[in-house]
mmCIF file of C-alpha atoms in Angstrom:
data_model
loop_
_atom_site.group_PDB
_atom_site.id
_atom_site.type_symbol
_atom_site.label_atom_id
_atom_site.label_comp_id
_atom_site.label_asym_id
_atom_site.label_seq_id
_atom_site.Cartn_x
_atom_site.Cartn_y
_atom_site.Cartn_z
ATOM 1 C CA MET V 1334 0.362 -0.336 0.154
ATOM 2 C CA LYS V 1335 0.911 3.215 -1.104
ATOM 3 C CA ILE V 1336 0.879 6.590 1.831
ATOM 4 C CA LEU V 1337 1.660 9.355 1.691
ATOM 5 C CA ILE V 1338 2.763 11.884 4.163
ATOM 6 C CA ILE V 1339 1.679 15.552 4.701
ATOM 7 C CA ASP V 1340 3.391 17.475 7.626
ATOM 8 C CA ASP V 1341 5.539 20.745 7.854
ATOM 9 C CA GLU V 1342 7.281 18.709 11.092
ATOM 10 C CA LYS V 1343 9.628 17.302 8.773
ATOM 11 C CA GLU V 1344 10.807 15.509 11.824
ATOM 12 C CA PHE V 1345 7.718 13.740 12.538
ATOM 13 C CA ALA V 1346 6.688 13.012 9.188
ATOM 14 C CA GLY V 1347 10.169 11.837 8.660
ATOM 15 C CA THR V 1348 10.162 9.147 11.880
ATOM 16 C CA LEU V 1349 5.979 8.232 10.411
ATOM 17 C CA CYS V 1350 7.502 7.180 7.449
ATOM 18 C CA GLN V 1351 10.366 5.481 8.905
ATOM 19 C CA ARG V 1352 7.855 3.243 10.834
ATOM 20 C CA LEU V 1353 5.397 2.933 8.318
ATOM 21 C CA GLN V 1354 8.419 1.553 5.955
ATOM 22 C CA LEU V 1355 9.960 -0.574 8.596
ATOM 23 C CA ARG V 1356 6.492 -2.280 8.547
ATOM 24 C CA GLY V 1357 6.267 -2.961 4.919
ATOM 25 C CA TYR V 1358 4.851 0.140 3.568
ATOM 26 C CA GLU V 1359 5.772 2.012 0.358
ATOM 27 C CA VAL V 1360 5.518 5.454 2.055
ATOM 28 C CA ALA V 1361 6.529 9.319 0.777
ATOM 29 C CA GLU V 1362 6.712 12.725 2.626
ATOM 30 C CA ALA V 1363 5.902 16.359 1.301
ATOM 31 C CA TYR V 1364 5.976 19.128 4.050
ATOM 32 C CA SER V 1365 3.362 21.785 2.809
ATOM 33 C CA GLY V 1366 0.248 21.925 0.645
ATOM 34 C CA ALA V 1367 2.070 23.150 -2.701
ATOM 35 C CA GLU V 1368 4.171 19.920 -1.756
ATOM 36 C CA GLY V 1369 1.394 17.305 -1.009
ATOM 37 C CA ILE V 1370 -0.009 18.325 -4.334
ATOM 38 C CA GLU V 1371 3.562 17.734 -6.789
ATOM 39 C CA GLU V 1372 3.511 14.707 -4.794
ATOM 40 C CA LEU V 1373 0.359 13.328 -5.138
ATOM 41 C CA GLY V 1374 0.671 13.485 -9.037
ATOM 42 C CA ARG V 1375 3.941 11.847 -9.352
ATOM 43 C CA PHE V 1376 3.610 8.973 -6.105
ATOM 44 C CA LEU V 1377 0.192 8.426 -6.613
ATOM 45 C CA PRO V 1378 -0.812 7.242 -3.165
ATOM 46 C CA GLN V 1379 -3.745 4.888 -2.285
ATOM 47 C CA LEU V 1380 -3.612 6.941 1.222
ATOM 48 C CA VAL V 1381 -2.285 10.157 2.187
ATOM 49 C CA LEU V 1382 -1.489 11.149 5.879
ATOM 50 C CA LEU V 1383 -2.419 14.872 5.999
ATOM 51 C CA ASP V 1384 -1.523 17.633 9.296
ATOM 52 C CA LEU V 1385 -4.349 20.187 9.276
ATOM 53 C CA LYS V 1386 -2.327 23.075 9.962
ATOM 54 C CA MET V 1387 0.729 23.565 7.861
ATOM 55 C CA PRO V 1388 1.888 26.777 6.355
ATOM 56 C CA ASP V 1389 1.077 27.715 2.773
ATOM 57 C CA MET V 1390 -2.323 25.884 2.892
ATOM 58 C CA SER V 1391 -4.821 24.581 5.594
ATOM 59 C CA GLY V 1392 -5.333 20.894 5.062
ATOM 60 C CA LEU V 1393 -9.123 21.114 4.856
ATOM 61 C CA ASP V 1394 -8.098 23.011 1.462
ATOM 62 C CA LEU V 1395 -5.724 20.680 0.812
ATOM 63 C CA LEU V 1396 -8.596 17.659 1.268
ATOM 64 C CA LYS V 1397 -11.012 19.699 -0.727
ATOM 65 C CA ALA V 1398 -7.940 19.166 -3.652
ATOM 66 C CA ILE V 1399 -7.490 16.348 -3.576
ATOM 67 C CA ARG V 1400 -11.590 14.858 -3.171
ATOM 68 C CA ASP V 1401 -11.850 17.297 -6.170
ATOM 69 C CA SER V 1402 -8.193 15.775 -8.367
ATOM 70 C CA TRP V 1403 -8.347 12.447 -6.542
ATOM 71 C CA PRO V 1404 -11.435 11.172 -5.223
ATOM 72 C CA ALA V 1405 -10.251 7.684 -5.234
ATOM 73 C CA VAL V 1406 -7.289 8.479 -2.447
ATOM 74 C CA ARG V 1407 -7.915 7.731 0.861
ATOM 75 C CA THR V 1408 -7.498 10.808 3.567
ATOM 76 C CA VAL V 1409 -6.941 11.072 7.053
ATOM 77 C CA MET V 1410 -6.715 13.645 9.264
ATOM 78 C CA LEU V 1411 -3.995 14.578 11.846
ATOM 79 C CA THR V 1412 -5.232 17.061 13.736
ATOM 80 C CA GLY V 1413 -4.450 19.314 17.329
ATOM 81 C CA HIS V 1414 -6.793 19.766 20.123
ATOM 82 C CA GLY V 1415 -9.536 22.720 20.110
ATOM 83 C CA SER V 1416 -9.670 21.692 16.240
ATOM 84 C CA GLY V 1417 -12.772 20.248 16.843
ATOM 85 C CA ARG V 1418 -14.774 22.286 14.485
ATOM 86 C CA ALA V 1419 -12.260 21.536 11.700
ATOM 87 C CA ALA V 1420 -12.104 17.853 12.631
ATOM 88 C CA GLU V 1421 -15.589 17.834 11.631
ATOM 89 C CA GLU V 1422 -15.538 19.574 8.660
ATOM 90 C CA ALA V 1423 -13.022 17.457 7.765
ATOM 91 C CA LEU V 1424 -15.050 14.243 8.376
ATOM 92 C CA ARG V 1425 -17.832 16.383 6.241
ATOM 93 C CA LEU V 1426 -15.393 16.961 3.330
ATOM 94 C CA GLY V 1427 -15.131 13.325 3.717
ATOM 95 C CA ALA V 1428 -12.045 12.602 5.406
ATOM 96 C CA GLU V 1429 -12.305 8.747 6.643
ATOM 97 C CA LYS V 1430 -10.993 9.869 10.368
ATOM 98 C CA CYS V 1431 -9.611 12.268 12.250
ATOM 99 C CA LEU V 1432 -6.343 11.563 14.164
ATOM 100 C CA MET V 1433 -5.358 13.693 17.489
ATOM 101 C CA LYS V 1434 -1.830 14.266 17.172
ATOM 102 C CA PRO V 1435 0.421 12.795 18.920
ATOM 103 C CA VAL V 1436 -0.410 10.291 16.986
ATOM 104 C CA GLU V 1437 -1.474 6.070 18.557
ATOM 105 C CA LEU V 1438 0.923 3.747 16.106
ATOM 106 C CA ALA V 1439 -1.275 1.504 17.184
ATOM 107 C CA GLU V 1440 -4.346 3.244 15.673
ATOM 108 C CA LEU V 1441 -3.272 4.384 12.722
ATOM 109 C CA LEU V 1442 -1.493 0.839 11.820
ATOM 110 C CA ALA V 1443 -5.311 -0.474 12.641
ATOM 111 C CA LEU V 1444 -6.820 2.228 10.031
ATOM 112 C CA ILE V 1445 -4.865 1.643 7.359
ATOM 113 C CA GLU V 1446 -5.149 -1.908 7.301
ATOM 114 C CA GLU V 1447 -9.145 -1.365 7.760
ATOM 115 C CA ASN V 1448 -8.634 0.744 4.476
ATOM 116 C CA ALA V 1449 -6.236 -1.447 2.533
ATOM 117 C CA GLU V 1450 -8.892 -4.332 3.297
ATOM 118 C CA ASP V 1451 -11.531 -2.177 1.611
ATOM 119 C CA GLY V 1452 -10.207 -1.530 -1.242
ATOM 120 C CA GLY V 1453 -7.201 1.025 -0.815
ATOM 121 C CA GLU V 1454 -4.178 -1.412 -2.195
ATOM 122 C CA MET Y 1345 -15.444 53.020 32.962
ATOM 123 C CA ALA Y 1346 -16.572 49.813 34.296
ATOM 124 C CA GLU Y 1347 -17.389 48.323 30.819
ATOM 125 C CA GLU Y 1348 -14.217 49.417 29.363
ATOM 126 C CA ARG Y 1349 -12.419 47.362 31.914
ATOM 127 C CA GLU Y 1350 -14.756 44.251 31.610
ATOM 128 C CA SER Y 1351 -13.588 44.765 27.964
ATOM 129 C CA LEU Y 1352 -9.930 44.919 28.827
ATOM 130 C CA ARG Y 1353 -10.580 42.014 31.206
ATOM 131 C CA GLU Y 1354 -11.716 39.609 27.931
ATOM 132 C CA GLN Y 1355 -8.849 41.138 26.009
ATOM 133 C CA GLN Y 1356 -6.154 40.126 28.015
ATOM 134 C CA LEU Y 1357 -8.272 36.879 29.097
ATOM 135 C CA TYR Y 1358 -8.588 36.367 25.045
ATOM 136 C CA SER Y 1359 -4.498 36.867 24.457
ATOM 137 C CA PHE Y 1360 -3.185 34.630 27.374
ATOM 138 C CA GLY Y 1361 -5.520 32.455 25.860
ATOM 139 C CA ARG Y 1362 -4.225 32.154 22.568
ATOM 140 C CA MET Y 1363 -0.672 32.419 23.968
ATOM 141 C CA LEU Y 1364 -1.589 29.194 26.130
ATOM 142 C CA ALA Y 1365 -3.360 27.793 22.705
ATOM 143 C CA GLY Y 1366 0.129 28.584 21.416
ATOM 144 C CA PHE Y 1367 1.842 27.016 22.880
ATOM 145 C CA SER Y 1368 0.143 23.750 23.279
ATOM 146 C CA HIS Y 1369 0.245 23.395 19.691
ATOM 147 C CA GLU Y 1370 3.421 23.472 20.051
ATOM 148 C CA MET Y 1371 4.645 20.789 22.986
ATOM 149 C CA LYS Y 1372 1.960 18.118 21.468
ATOM 150 C CA ASN Y 1373 4.585 18.784 18.168
ATOM 151 C CA HIS Y 1374 7.727 18.049 20.291
ATOM 152 C CA LEU Y 1375 5.749 15.311 21.918
ATOM 153 C CA GLY Y 1376 4.916 13.555 19.100
ATOM 154 C CA ILE Y 1377 8.330 13.753 17.795
ATOM 155 C CA ILE Y 1378 9.754 12.375 21.193
ATOM 156 C CA ARG Y 1379 7.085 9.990 21.503
ATOM 157 C CA GLU Y 1380 7.464 8.602 17.524
ATOM 158 C CA SER Y 1381 11.702 8.603 18.112
ATOM 159 C CA ALA Y 1382 11.130 6.249 21.108
ATOM 160 C CA GLY Y 1383 8.843 3.863 19.083
ATOM 161 C CA LEU Y 1384 11.939 3.950 15.640
ATOM 162 C CA ILE Y 1385 14.412 3.111 18.434
ATOM 163 C CA SER Y 1386 12.017 -0.168 19.512
ATOM 164 C CA ASP Y 1387 11.552 -1.048 16.324
ATOM 165 C CA TYR Y 1388 15.080 -0.733 15.812
ATOM 166 C CA VAL Y 1389 15.677 -3.305 19.054
ATOM 167 C CA GLU Y 1390 13.157 -5.835 18.157
ATOM 168 C CA MET Y 1391 14.152 -6.255 14.047
ATOM 169 C CA ASN Y 1392 17.648 -6.584 15.655
ATOM 170 C CA ALA Y 1393 16.732 -8.700 18.873
ATOM 171 C CA ALA Y 1394 18.881 -11.226 17.252
ATOM 172 C CA GLY Y 1395 22.213 -9.602 16.988
ATOM 173 C CA LEU Y 1396 21.992 -7.387 20.562
ATOM 174 C CA ASP Y 1397 22.782 -8.480 24.300
ATOM 175 C CA PRO Y 1398 19.220 -9.401 25.862
ATOM 176 C CA ALA Y 1399 19.569 -7.784 28.706
ATOM 177 C CA LEU Y 1400 21.120 -4.341 26.762
ATOM 178 C CA SER Y 1401 17.629 -5.550 24.596
ATOM 179 C CA GLU Y 1402 15.169 -5.200 27.151
ATOM 180 C CA ARG Y 1403 16.089 -2.137 28.624
ATOM 181 C CA LEU Y 1404 16.486 -0.231 25.470
ATOM 182 C CA LEU Y 1405 12.627 -1.320 25.085
ATOM 183 C CA LYS Y 1406 11.923 -0.393 28.470
ATOM 184 C CA ALA Y 1407 13.285 3.035 28.329
ATOM 185 C CA THR Y 1408 11.381 3.299 25.803
ATOM 186 C CA ALA Y 1409 8.059 1.775 27.572
ATOM 187 C CA GLY Y 1410 8.487 5.177 29.602
ATOM 188 C CA ILE Y 1411 9.297 7.768 27.499
ATOM 189 C CA GLU Y 1412 6.081 6.586 25.487
ATOM 190 C CA GLN Y 1413 3.596 6.614 28.267
ATOM 191 C CA ARG Y 1414 5.384 9.845 30.142
ATOM 192 C CA VAL Y 1415 5.092 11.602 26.885
ATOM 193 C CA LYS Y 1416 1.022 10.044 26.319
ATOM 194 C CA LEU Y 1417 0.596 12.024 30.188
ATOM 195 C CA SER Y 1418 2.280 15.024 28.670
ATOM 196 C CA ALA Y 1419 0.082 14.424 25.452
ATOM 197 C CA ASP Y 1420 -3.181 14.333 27.774
ATOM 198 C CA CYS Y 1421 -1.989 17.611 30.116
ATOM 199 C CA CYS Y 1422 -1.394 19.426 26.493
ATOM 200 C CA ARG Y 1423 -4.702 18.774 25.177
ATOM 201 C CA ALA Y 1424 -6.267 19.951 29.111
ATOM 202 C CA LEU Y 1425 -3.705 23.442 28.343
ATOM 203 C CA SER Y 1426 -4.548 23.325 25.022
ATOM 204 C CA GLY Y 1427 -8.970 22.940 26.376
ATOM 205 C CA PHE Y 1428 -8.718 25.528 28.862
ATOM 206 C CA ALA Y 1429 -7.246 27.832 26.926
ATOM 207 C CA HIS Y 1430 -9.474 27.969 24.796
ATOM 208 C CA ARG Y 1431 -12.417 28.124 26.738
ATOM 209 C CA ALA Y 1432 -11.483 32.604 26.264
ATOM 210 C CA ASP Y 1433 -12.210 32.503 23.196
ATOM 211 C CA THR Y 1434 -15.731 33.884 23.424
ATOM 212 C CA PRO Y 1435 -16.595 35.484 27.110
ATOM 213 C CA LEU Y 1436 -20.000 33.621 27.385
ATOM 214 C CA ALA Y 1437 -20.026 30.223 25.664
ATOM 215 C CA SER Y 1438 -22.213 27.022 26.358
ATOM 216 C CA PHE Y 1439 -20.232 24.301 27.369
ATOM 217 C CA GLU Y 1440 -20.675 21.278 29.680
ATOM 218 C CA LEU Y 1441 -19.896 21.185 33.156
ATOM 219 C CA GLY Y 1442 -18.704 18.381 33.955
ATOM 220 C CA GLU Y 1443 -15.823 18.523 31.042
ATOM 221 C CA LEU Y 1444 -15.406 21.865 32.211
ATOM 222 C CA ALA Y 1445 -14.107 21.110 35.659
ATOM 223 C CA GLY Y 1446 -12.265 18.409 34.430
ATOM 224 C CA GLU Y 1447 -9.790 20.299 32.568
ATOM 225 C CA SER Y 1448 -9.298 22.132 36.289
ATOM 226 C CA ALA Y 1449 -8.338 18.653 38.023
ATOM 227 C CA VAL Y 1450 -5.330 18.189 35.622
ATOM 228 C CA PHE Y 1451 -3.773 21.554 37.284
ATOM 229 C CA LEU Y 1452 -5.343 20.737 40.379
ATOM 230 C CA GLU Y 1453 -4.787 16.864 40.650
ATOM 231 C CA ARG Y 1454 -1.365 18.256 41.604
ATOM 232 C CA PHE Y 1455 -1.866 20.261 44.886
ATOM 233 C CA ALA Y 1456 -4.543 17.737 46.141
ATOM 234 C CA ARG Y 1457 -1.133 14.716 46.154
ATOM 235 C CA LEU Y 1458 0.462 17.858 48.066
ATOM 236 C CA LYS Y 1459 -1.528 17.502 50.529
ATOM 237 C CA GLN Y 1460 -2.503 14.175 50.149
ATOM 238 C CA VAL Y 1461 -5.707 13.748 49.055
ATOM 239 C CA THR Y 1462 -7.283 12.507 46.025
ATOM 240 C CA PHE Y 1463 -9.364 14.883 43.861
ATOM 241 C CA VAL Y 1464 -11.728 13.434 41.493
ATOM 242 C CA VAL Y 1465 -14.254 14.757 39.318
ATOM 243 C CA GLU Y 1466 -17.206 12.797 37.897
ATOM 244 C CA SER Y 1467 -20.481 13.825 35.428
ATOM 245 C CA ASP Y 1468 -24.004 12.564 36.893
ATOM 246 C CA GLY Y 1469 -25.342 13.507 33.252
ATOM 247 C CA ASP Y 1470 -24.414 16.178 30.722
ATOM 248 C CA ALA Y 1471 -24.676 19.265 32.441
ATOM 249 C CA VAL Y 1472 -24.518 22.450 29.821
ATOM 250 C CA LEU Y 1473 -24.534 25.762 30.847
ATOM 251 C CA VAL Y 1474 -24.945 28.934 28.986
ATOM 252 C CA ASN Y 1475 -22.297 30.716 31.429
ATOM 253 C CA SER Y 1476 -18.566 32.491 31.095
ATOM 254 C CA PRO Y 1477 -16.324 29.229 30.543
ATOM 255 C CA THR Y 1478 -12.775 31.243 32.488
ATOM 256 C CA LEU Y 1479 -15.236 32.755 35.628
ATOM 257 C CA VAL Y 1480 -16.628 29.232 35.935
ATOM 258 C CA HIS Y 1481 -12.809 27.970 35.645
ATOM 259 C CA HIS Y 1482 -11.922 30.724 38.190
ATOM 260 C CA LEU Y 1483 -14.921 29.358 40.846
ATOM 261 C CA LEU Y 1484 -14.080 25.906 40.706
ATOM 262 C CA TYR Y 1485 -9.935 27.161 41.449
ATOM 263 C CA ARG Y 1486 -11.041 29.281 44.023
ATOM 264 C CA LEU Y 1487 -13.409 26.412 45.566
ATOM 265 C CA PHE Y 1488 -10.898 23.609 45.662
ATOM 266 C CA PHE Y 1489 -8.196 25.453 47.231
ATOM 267 C CA LEU Y 1490 -11.577 26.665 50.145
ATOM 268 C CA VAL Y 1491 -12.155 22.950 50.752
ATOM 269 C CA VAL Y 1492 -9.050 20.813 50.238
ATOM 270 C CA ASP Y 1493 -7.243 21.763 53.393
ATOM 271 C CA GLN Y 1494 -10.858 20.301 54.890
ATOM 272 C CA VAL Y 1495 -9.961 16.993 53.739
ATOM 273 C CA GLU Y 1496 -7.934 15.113 55.886
ATOM 274 C CA THR Y 1497 -4.568 13.167 55.199
ATOM 275 C CA ASN Y 1498 -5.372 10.310 52.355
ATOM 276 C CA GLY Y 1499 -8.723 11.048 52.138
ATOM 277 C CA THR Y 1500 -10.782 11.998 48.694
ATOM 278 C CA LEU Y 1501 -12.334 15.308 47.304
ATOM 279 C CA ARG Y 1502 -14.511 14.982 44.979
ATOM 280 C CA PHE Y 1503 -16.371 17.628 42.227
ATOM 281 C CA ILE Y 1504 -19.554 15.803 41.142
ATOM 282 C CA SER Y 1505 -21.189 17.422 38.208
ATOM 283 C CA SER Y 1506 -25.230 17.247 36.734
ATOM 284 C CA PRO Y 1507 -27.793 18.492 35.234
ATOM 285 C CA ALA Y 1508 -30.694 21.485 36.799
ATOM 286 C CA ALA Y 1509 -33.328 22.513 35.648
ATOM 287 C CA ASP Y 1510 -32.110 25.900 34.708
ATOM 288 C CA GLY Y 1511 -28.196 25.205 34.359
ATOM 289 C CA ALA Y 1512 -26.035 22.668 36.230
ATOM 290 C CA LEU Y 1513 -25.317 21.840 39.894
ATOM 291 C CA LEU Y 1514 -22.056 20.861 40.978
ATOM 292 C CA ARG Y 1515 -21.439 18.531 45.107
ATOM 293 C CA ILE Y 1516 -18.746 19.278 46.156
ATOM 294 C CA VAL Y 1517 -18.316 16.067 48.657
ATOM 295 C CA ALA Y 1518 -14.883 14.804 50.823
ATOM 296 C CA GLU Y 1519 -14.562 11.400 52.399
ATOM 297 C CA ASP Y 1520 -11.647 10.509 54.750
ATOM 298 C CA ALA Y 1521 -9.497 7.303 54.441
ATOM 299 C CA GLU Y 1522 -12.312 4.828 55.134
ATOM 300 C CA THR Y 1523 -14.652 6.103 52.869
ATOM 301 C CA LYS Y 1524 -16.739 8.021 55.961
ATOM 302 C CA ARG Y 1525 -18.595 11.167 54.483
ATOM 303 C CA ILE Y 1526 -16.626 13.996 55.924
ATOM 304 C CA ARG Y 1527 -18.672 16.986 56.479
ATOM 305 C CA LEU Y 1528 -17.201 20.429 54.391
ATOM 306 C CA GLN Y 1529 -17.940 23.271 56.083
ATOM 307 C CA VAL Y 1530 -19.133 25.490 53.150
ATOM 308 C CA PRO Y 1531 -16.709 28.395 51.919
ATOM 309 C CA ASP Y 1532 -17.804 32.257 52.926
ATOM 310 C CA ALA Y 1533 -19.243 33.844 49.896
ATOM 311 C CA ALA Y 1534 -17.129 37.017 51.332
ATOM 312 C CA ASP Y 1535 -14.361 34.645 50.164
ATOM 313 C CA LEU Y 1536 -15.579 34.249 46.635
ATOM 314 C CA ALA Y 1537 -17.151 37.365 46.286
ATOM 315 C CA GLY Y 1538 -14.245 38.905 43.700
ATOM 316 C CA ALA Y 1539 -14.898 35.229 41.803
ATOM 317 C CA LEU Y 1540 -18.129 36.904 41.586
ATOM 318 C CA THR Y 1541 -20.248 38.871 38.407
ATOM 319 C CA ALA Y 1542 -22.995 39.235 36.777
ATOM 320 C CA ALA Y 1543 -22.017 36.047 35.089
ATOM 321 C CA ALA Y 1544 -22.433 33.887 37.809
ATOM 322 C CA ALA Y 1545 -25.455 35.966 40.086
ATOM 323 C CA ALA Y 1546 -26.822 32.558 39.937
ATOM 324 C CA PHE Y 1547 -24.212 31.036 41.779
ATOM 325 C CA GLU Y 1548 -25.194 30.025 45.702
ATOM 326 C CA PRO Y 1549 -23.318 27.630 48.166
ATOM 327 C CA ALA Y 1550 -25.534 25.485 50.248
ATOM 328 C CA ALA Y 1551 -25.016 23.021 52.103
ATOM 329 C CA VAL Y 1552 -27.094 19.282 52.591
ATOM 330 C CA ASP Y 1553 -25.716 16.765 54.279
ATOM 331 C CA GLY Y 1554 -22.739 16.800 54.588
ATOM 332 C CA GLU Y 1555 -22.302 18.515 50.007
ATOM 333 C CA ILE Y 1556 -21.426 21.381 49.538
ATOM 334 C CA LEU Y 1557 -23.956 22.244 46.335
ATOM 335 C CA LEU Y 1558 -23.575 24.832 43.855
ATOM 336 C CA GLN Y 1559 -26.045 26.072 41.664
ATOM 337 C CA PHE Y 1560 -24.744 27.586 38.290
ATOM 338 C CA ALA Y 1561 -27.316 29.072 36.158
ATOM 339 C CA THR Y 1562 -27.783 29.570 32.275
ATOM 340 C CA CYS Y 1563 -27.142 33.348 31.956
ATOM 341 C CA SER Y 1564 -30.414 34.908 30.816
ATOM 342 C CA ASP Y 1565 -30.800 37.046 27.268
ATOM 343 C CA ALA Y 1566 -29.987 40.529 29.424
ATOM 344 C CA GLN Y 1567 -26.021 39.471 31.009
ATOM 345 C CA ARG Y 1568 -25.327 37.711 27.751
#
């Protein structure tokens, strides 16, 4: 399964990327909305892990762009506390789920497997 | 003049709230990286267990598990801090009293522990209230310190929220080490005078059967 992590926290994205790669997933990283869009077109992931807040573009705007241009791609939002309304909006826009940071890896892995079984692979 | 002072107070609370919220978001980012890094170390230790001294492997896994556990506790504190900070976003808001008391408990629990008292916040149903969340936080803080000294060592202090006809009810109950109920003294209203404003005018402490009961009213339209 191909997973794209879009998060401006490079260390977080890089470490999570390695942990997922160790578990056999093909993973790429992008550190901004613009880079994310570029990588979506190049890497063609089945699942995107998307940070809600980034400097150049909000996660919600990027989610809309993904829905419009890559409708088959599934998106899981990574949020912080106090982002309740944005999380609700993300779910309304078609995100699979919103996970609160720091992310529980077991929960994330279960979600990835769930999506793989539903046809993401 | 009083309105100007009130407006300035609200602006100050809003600024503090935004700064605290920013701080807690930043801390959560750091914690996220610490947690993932510890997890990555444990991943590598587990994958290379065959080539490592078993005692070293066990120590490394124990250390990373300790880091992850502390990160989890710190993240819970940050979530409470973030929730607390965002309470200042609006002067009057709809909120659930138990949830708000739970946020206070994260910060007050340490003071209870220093007095060797267990502090517990319980909910007896959704107690939704329209009021000033920062003011209610302030009242809970003041009440906590007015009653915690009355609880014996190894006793338990409970704040129990429940819905009421026109707002919410908070019951304050104390128990000794044998879980026998202690009679608390009702805080002197004068001690809380500084915390009382129009928004919480209907807040009235009263004692019934060893409990302190506090009625929080939903603000009227005129008060909003």
